[in-house]
Coordinates of C-alpha atoms in Angstrom, one line a residue:
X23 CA 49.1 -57.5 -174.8
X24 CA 47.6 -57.5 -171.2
X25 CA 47.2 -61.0 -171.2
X26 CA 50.9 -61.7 -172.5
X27 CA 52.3 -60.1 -169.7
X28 CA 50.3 -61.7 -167.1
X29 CA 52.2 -64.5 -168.0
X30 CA 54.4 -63.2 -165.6
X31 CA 53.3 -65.5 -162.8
X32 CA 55.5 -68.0 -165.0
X33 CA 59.0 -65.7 -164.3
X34 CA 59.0 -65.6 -160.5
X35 CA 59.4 -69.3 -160.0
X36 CA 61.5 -69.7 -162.6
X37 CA 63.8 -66.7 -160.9
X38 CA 62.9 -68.2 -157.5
X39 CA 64.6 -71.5 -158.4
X40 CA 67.6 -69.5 -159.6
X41 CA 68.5 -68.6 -155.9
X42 CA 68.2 -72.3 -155.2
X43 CA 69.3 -74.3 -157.4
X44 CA 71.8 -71.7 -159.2
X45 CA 72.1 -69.1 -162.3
X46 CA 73.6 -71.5 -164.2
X47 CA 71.0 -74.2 -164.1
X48 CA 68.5 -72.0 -164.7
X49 CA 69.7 -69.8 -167.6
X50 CA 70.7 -72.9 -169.6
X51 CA 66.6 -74.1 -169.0
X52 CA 65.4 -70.7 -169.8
X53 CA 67.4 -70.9 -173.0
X54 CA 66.3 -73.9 -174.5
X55 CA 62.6 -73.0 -173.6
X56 CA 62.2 -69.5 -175.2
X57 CA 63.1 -69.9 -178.3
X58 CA 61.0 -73.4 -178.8
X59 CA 58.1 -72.3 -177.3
X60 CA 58.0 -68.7 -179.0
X61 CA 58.3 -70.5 -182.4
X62 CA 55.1 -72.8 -181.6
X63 CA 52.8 -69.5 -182.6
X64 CA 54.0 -70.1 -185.8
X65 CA 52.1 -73.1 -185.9
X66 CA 48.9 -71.6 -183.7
X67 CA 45.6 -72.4 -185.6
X68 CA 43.8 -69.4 -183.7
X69 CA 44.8 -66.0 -182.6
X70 CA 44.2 -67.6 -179.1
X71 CA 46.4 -70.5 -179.1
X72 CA 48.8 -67.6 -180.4
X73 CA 48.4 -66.0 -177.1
X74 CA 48.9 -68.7 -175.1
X75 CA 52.0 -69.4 -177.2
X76 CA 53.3 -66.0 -175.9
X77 CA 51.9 -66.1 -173.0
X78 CA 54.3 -68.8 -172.0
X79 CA 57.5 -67.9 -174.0
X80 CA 57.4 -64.2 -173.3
X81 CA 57.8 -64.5 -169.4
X82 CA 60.7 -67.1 -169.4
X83 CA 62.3 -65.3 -172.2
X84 CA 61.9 -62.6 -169.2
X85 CA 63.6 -64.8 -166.7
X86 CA 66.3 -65.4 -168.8
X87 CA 66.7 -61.9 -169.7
X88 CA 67.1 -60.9 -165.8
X89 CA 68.7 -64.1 -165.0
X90 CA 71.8 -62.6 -167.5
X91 CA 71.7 -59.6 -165.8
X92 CA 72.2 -61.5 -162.3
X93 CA 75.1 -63.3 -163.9
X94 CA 76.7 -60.0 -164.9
X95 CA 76.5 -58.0 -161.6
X96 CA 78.1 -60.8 -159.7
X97 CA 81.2 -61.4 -162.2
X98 CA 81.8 -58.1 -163.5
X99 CA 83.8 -55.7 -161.2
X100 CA 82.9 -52.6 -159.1
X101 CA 83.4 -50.0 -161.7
X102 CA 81.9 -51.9 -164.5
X103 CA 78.6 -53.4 -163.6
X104 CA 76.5 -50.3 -165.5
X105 CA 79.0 -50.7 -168.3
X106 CA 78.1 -54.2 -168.3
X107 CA 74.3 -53.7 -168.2
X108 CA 74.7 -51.4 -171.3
X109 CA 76.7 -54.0 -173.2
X110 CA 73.8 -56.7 -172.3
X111 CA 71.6 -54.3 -173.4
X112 CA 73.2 -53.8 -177.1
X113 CA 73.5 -57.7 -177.1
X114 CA 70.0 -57.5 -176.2
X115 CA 69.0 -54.6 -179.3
X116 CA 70.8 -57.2 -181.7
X117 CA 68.1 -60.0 -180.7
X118 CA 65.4 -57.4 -180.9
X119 CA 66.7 -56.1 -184.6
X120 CA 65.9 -59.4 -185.7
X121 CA 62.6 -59.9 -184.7
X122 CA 61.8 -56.0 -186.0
X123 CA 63.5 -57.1 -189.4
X124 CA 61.7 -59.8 -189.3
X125 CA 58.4 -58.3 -189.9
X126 CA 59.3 -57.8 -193.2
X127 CA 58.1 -61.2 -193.7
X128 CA 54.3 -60.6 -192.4
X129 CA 54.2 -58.3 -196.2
X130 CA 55.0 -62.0 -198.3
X131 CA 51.4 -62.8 -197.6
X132 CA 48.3 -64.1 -195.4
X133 CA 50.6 -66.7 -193.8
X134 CA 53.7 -64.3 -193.5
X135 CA 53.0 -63.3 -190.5
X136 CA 54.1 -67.2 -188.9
X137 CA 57.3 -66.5 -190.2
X138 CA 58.1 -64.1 -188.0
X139 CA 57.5 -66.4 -185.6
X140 CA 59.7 -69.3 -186.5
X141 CA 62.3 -66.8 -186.7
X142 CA 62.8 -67.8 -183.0
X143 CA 64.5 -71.2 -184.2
X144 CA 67.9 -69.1 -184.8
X145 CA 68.6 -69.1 -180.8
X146 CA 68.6 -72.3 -180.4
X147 CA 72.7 -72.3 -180.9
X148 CA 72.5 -70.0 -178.1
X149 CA 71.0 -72.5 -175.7
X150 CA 73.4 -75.1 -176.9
X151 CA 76.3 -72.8 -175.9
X152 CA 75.2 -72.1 -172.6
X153 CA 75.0 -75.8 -172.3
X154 CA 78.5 -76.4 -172.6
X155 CA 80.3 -73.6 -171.3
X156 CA 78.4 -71.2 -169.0
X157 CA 80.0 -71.5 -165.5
X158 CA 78.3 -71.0 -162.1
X159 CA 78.7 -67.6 -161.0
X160 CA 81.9 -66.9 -158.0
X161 CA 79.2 -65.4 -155.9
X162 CA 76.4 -68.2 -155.8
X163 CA 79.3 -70.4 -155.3
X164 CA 80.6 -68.9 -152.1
X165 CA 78.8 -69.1 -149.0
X166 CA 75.7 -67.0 -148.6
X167 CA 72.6 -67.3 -146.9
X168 CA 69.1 -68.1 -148.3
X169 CA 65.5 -67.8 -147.6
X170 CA 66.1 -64.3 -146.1
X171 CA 63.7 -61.7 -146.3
X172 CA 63.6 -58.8 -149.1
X173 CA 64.3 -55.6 -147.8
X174 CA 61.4 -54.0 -147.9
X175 CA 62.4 -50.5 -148.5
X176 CA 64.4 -51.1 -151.1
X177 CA 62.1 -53.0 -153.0
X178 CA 59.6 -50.6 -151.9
X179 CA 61.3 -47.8 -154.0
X180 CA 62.7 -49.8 -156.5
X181 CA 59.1 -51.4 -157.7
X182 CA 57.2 -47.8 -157.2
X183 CA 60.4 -46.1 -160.0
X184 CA 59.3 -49.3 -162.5
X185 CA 55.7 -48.9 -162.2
X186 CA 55.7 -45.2 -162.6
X187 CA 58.5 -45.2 -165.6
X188 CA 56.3 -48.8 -167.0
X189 CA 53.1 -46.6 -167.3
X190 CA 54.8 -45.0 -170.2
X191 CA 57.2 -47.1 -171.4
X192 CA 55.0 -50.1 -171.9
X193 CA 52.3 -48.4 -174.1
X194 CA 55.0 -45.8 -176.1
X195 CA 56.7 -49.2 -177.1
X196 CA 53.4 -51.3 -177.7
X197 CA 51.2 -48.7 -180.1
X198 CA 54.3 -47.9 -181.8
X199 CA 53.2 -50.3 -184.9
X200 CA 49.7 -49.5 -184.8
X201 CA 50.9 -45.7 -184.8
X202 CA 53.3 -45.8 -187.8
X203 CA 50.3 -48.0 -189.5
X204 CA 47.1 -46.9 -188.8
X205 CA 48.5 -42.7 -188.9
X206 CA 51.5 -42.7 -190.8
X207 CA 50.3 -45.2 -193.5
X208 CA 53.7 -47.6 -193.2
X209 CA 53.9 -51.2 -194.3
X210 CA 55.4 -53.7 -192.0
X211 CA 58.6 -53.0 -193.8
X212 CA 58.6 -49.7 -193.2
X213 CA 57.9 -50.3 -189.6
X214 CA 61.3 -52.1 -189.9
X215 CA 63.1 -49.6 -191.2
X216 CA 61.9 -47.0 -189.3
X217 CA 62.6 -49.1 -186.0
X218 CA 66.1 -50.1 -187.2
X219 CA 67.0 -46.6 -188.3
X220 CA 65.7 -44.9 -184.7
X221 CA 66.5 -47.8 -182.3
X222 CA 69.8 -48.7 -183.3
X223 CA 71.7 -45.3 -183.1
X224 CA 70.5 -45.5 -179.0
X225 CA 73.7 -47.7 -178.9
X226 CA 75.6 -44.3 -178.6
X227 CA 73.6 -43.4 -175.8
X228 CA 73.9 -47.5 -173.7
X229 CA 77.9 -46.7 -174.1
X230 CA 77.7 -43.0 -173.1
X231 CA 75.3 -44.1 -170.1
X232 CA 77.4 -47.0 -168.9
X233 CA 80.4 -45.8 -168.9
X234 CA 79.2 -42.2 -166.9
X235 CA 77.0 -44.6 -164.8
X236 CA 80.3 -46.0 -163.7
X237 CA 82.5 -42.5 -163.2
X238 CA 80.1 -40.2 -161.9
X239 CA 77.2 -41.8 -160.4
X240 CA 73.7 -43.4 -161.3
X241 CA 71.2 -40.5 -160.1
X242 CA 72.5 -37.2 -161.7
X243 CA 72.3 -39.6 -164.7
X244 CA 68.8 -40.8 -164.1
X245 CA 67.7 -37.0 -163.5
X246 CA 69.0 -35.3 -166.5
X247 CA 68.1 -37.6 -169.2
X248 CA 64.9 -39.1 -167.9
X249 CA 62.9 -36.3 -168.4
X250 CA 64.4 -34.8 -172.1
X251 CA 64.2 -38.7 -173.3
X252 CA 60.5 -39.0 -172.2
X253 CA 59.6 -35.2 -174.1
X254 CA 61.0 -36.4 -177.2
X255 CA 59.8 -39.5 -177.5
X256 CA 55.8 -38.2 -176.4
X257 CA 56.6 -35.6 -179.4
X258 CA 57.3 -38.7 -181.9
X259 CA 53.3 -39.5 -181.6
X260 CA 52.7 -35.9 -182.8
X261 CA 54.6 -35.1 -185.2
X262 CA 55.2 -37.0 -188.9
X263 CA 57.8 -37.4 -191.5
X264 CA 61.8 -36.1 -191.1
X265 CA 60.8 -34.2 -187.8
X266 CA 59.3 -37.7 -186.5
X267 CA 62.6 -39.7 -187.4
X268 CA 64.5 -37.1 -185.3
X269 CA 63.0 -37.0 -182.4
X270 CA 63.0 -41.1 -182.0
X271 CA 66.3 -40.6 -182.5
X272 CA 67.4 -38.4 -180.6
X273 CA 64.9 -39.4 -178.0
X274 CA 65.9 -43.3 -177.8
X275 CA 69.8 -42.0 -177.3
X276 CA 69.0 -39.9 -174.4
X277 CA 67.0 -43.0 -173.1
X278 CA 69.9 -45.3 -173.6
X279 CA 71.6 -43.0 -171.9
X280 CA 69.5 -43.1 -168.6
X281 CA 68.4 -47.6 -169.3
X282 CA 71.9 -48.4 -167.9
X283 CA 71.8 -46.3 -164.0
X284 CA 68.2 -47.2 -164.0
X285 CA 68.8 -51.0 -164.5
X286 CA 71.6 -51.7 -162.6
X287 CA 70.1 -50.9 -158.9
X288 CA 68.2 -53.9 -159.3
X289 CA 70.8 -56.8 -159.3
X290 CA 72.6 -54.3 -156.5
X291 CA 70.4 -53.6 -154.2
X292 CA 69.8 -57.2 -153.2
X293 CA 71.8 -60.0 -151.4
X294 CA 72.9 -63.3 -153.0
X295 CA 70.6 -65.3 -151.4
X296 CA 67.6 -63.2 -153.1
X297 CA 68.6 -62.0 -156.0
X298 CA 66.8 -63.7 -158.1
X299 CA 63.6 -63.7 -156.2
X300 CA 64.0 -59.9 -156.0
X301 CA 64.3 -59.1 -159.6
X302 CA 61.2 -61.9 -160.6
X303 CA 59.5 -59.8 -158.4
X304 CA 60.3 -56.7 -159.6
X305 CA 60.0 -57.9 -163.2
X306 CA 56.1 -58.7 -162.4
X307 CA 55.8 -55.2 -160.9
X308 CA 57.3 -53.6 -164.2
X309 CA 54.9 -55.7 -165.8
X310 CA 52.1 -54.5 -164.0
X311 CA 52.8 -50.8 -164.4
X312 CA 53.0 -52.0 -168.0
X313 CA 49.6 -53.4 -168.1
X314 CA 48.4 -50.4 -166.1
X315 CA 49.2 -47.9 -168.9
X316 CA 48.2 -50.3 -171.6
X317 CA 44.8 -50.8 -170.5
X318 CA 44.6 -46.9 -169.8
X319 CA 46.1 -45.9 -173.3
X320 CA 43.8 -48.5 -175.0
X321 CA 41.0 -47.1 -173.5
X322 CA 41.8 -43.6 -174.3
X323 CA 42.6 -44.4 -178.0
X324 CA 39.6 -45.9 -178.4
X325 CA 37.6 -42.9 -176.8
X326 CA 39.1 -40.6 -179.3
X327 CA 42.0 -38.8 -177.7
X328 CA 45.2 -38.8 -180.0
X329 CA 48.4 -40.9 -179.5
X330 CA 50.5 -37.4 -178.4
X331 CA 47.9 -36.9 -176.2
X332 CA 47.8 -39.8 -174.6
X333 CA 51.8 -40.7 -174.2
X334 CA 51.8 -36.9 -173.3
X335 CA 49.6 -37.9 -169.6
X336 CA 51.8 -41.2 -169.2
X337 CA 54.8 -39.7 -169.5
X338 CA 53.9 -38.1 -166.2
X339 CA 54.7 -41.5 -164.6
X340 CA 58.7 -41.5 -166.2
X341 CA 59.1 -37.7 -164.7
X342 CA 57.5 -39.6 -160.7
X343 CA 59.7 -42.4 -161.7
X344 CA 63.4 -40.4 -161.9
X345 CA 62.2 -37.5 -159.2
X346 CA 62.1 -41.1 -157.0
X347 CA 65.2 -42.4 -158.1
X348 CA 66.8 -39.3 -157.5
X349 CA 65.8 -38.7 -154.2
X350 CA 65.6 -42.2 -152.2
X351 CA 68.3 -44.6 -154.8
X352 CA 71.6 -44.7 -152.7
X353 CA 74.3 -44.2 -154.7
X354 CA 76.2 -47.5 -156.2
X355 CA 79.2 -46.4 -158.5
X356 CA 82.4 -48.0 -157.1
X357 CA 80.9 -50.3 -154.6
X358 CA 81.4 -54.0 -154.2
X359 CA 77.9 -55.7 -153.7
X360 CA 79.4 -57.2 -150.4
X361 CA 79.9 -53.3 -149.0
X362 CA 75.8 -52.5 -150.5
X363 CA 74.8 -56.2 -148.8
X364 CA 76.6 -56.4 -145.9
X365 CA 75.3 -60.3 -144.8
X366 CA 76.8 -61.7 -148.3
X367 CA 80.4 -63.1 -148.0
X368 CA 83.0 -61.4 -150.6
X369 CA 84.5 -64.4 -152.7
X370 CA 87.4 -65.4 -152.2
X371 CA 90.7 -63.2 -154.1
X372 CA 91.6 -66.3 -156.0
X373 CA 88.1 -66.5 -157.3
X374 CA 87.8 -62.9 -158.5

């Protein structure tokens, strides 16, 4: 898992070039490449090549991933860019219900796990869509400057809220499997179901979160539900049977609830002309707080200390990670991103 996400040394030029050359360009690469390099560990004669397979597809899958997020906060308008980040995100929980239902098809047999892995064939159309009808964005197309520097306080407080908030969320969604397996006793199907039946629900809470993102403001947002989510979900990895199903429940709403304020800061925060660089950037930071608490988690498992335990002393990092937002984000709701990044040029009316 550690070496997957190191693969993140692929996303930042890739995100890089996106400020450069343009979203478009870039999104429509990204989107071809994902899905036909993923499905090459379906073919992987070792568990290695495997990695490598991943190692690869994973990060530009990532740069796509932020790359969409680009595109949305510099289309959308003022009062909808959280909205909009919550809608991506449900798009996003549609792609991920696939691959979760498709590990139903590692139970068919010794090969069934490679399956899962061709399953990455069925976004190809995607990549042929974006081919022939995704635009360049209004803002890359207006004048803006590049090259400039990242602010450094921003991205200062931005990358210390997703390396804190990582150091949980990375290993809570990583050991789930070998949790529900290894302690519960479920089959790969069952993993499925229980994924499907937990996860998809949080769509209530992406709608709810976007939309009072949007009206009220990102940080009371970030404060209140941060904290209850994180509880829950630490609880899951104690607890078994109907009271386990609950608490992913009703912990992965109130988490939906906070993903949208949380996410959106990072496409609005930064200037045109660095966009992209800023968010490969802070993708690789994420990642590393990821690693971080997977390498500590692992270590810990394997020492003998129990799953609740152990997602109880990360969580630590997601209650550091919305004190921070809280106290040092600026607040975004119904701002242009010309008014938060004062050297970009607003587009023209006619554009907009």
């Amino acid at each position: 898992g550690v070496i997957v996400r190191l693969g993140v040394v692929i996303t930042l030029p890739l995100a890089m070039l996106a400020d450069r050359a343009g979203r478009r360009r870039m999104l429509v690469i990204t989107a071809w490449i994902t899905p036909l390099v993923c499905a090459l560990g379906a073919a992987a004669p070792s568990f290695w090549l495997l990695v490598a397979t991943q190692t690869i597809g994973r990060p530009v899958g990532l740069a796509m991933a932020l790359l969409v997020a680009v595109v949305a906060a510099e289309e959308v308008p003022r009062n909808s860019r959280a909205w909009t980040i919550s809608v991506i995100a449900l798009a996003g929980g549609l792609g991920a219900g696939v691959a979760v239902a498709a590990l139903r098809l590692a139970d068919l047999g010794p090969d069934g796990w490679r399956l899962v892995y061709l399953i990455s064939l069925v976004w190809v159309p995607v990549a042929v869509s974006l081919t022939r009808h995704l635009p360049e964005t209004i803002r890359f197309q207006a004048p803006h400057a590049t090259g400039q520097r990242l602010p450094i306080r921003r991205f200062g407080v931005i990358g210390a809220v997703a390396i804190c908030s990582n150091l949980f969320i990375a290993p809570a969604s990583f050991f789930q499997n070998r949790y529900l397996e290894d302690w519960r006793g479920y089959t790969g199907g069952g993993i499925a179901l229980f994924t499907l039946m937990t996860a998809t629900p949080a769509s209530i809470g992406l709608l709810v979160g976007g939309r009072i993102a949007d009206t009220v403001g990102r940080r009371k947002v970030i404060l209140v539900c941060t904290p209850f989510s994180t509880a829950l979900l630490v609880l899951t990895y104690s607890l078994g049977g109907a009271a386990m199903w609950a608490l992913a429940l009703c912990g992965g709403i109130l988490a939906g609830v906070a993903y949208p304020a949380f996410q959106v800061y990072r496409a609005e925060l930064f200037a045109t002309g660095n966009r992209g660089r800023a968010n490969g950037w802070l993708t690789a930071v994420s990642l590393a707080g990821g690693s971080i608490g997977l390498v500590i988690a692992g270590q810990l498992i394997d020492r003998g200390w129990s799953f609740g335990t152990t997602m109880g002393l990360l969580a630590i990092g997601q209650g550091v990670a919305a004190v921070i937002a809280y106290l040092w984000y600026p607040e975004t709701a119904h701002l242009e991103l010309e008014q938060l990044n004062p050297q970009d040029t607003p587009p023209a009316s006619d554009e907009r």
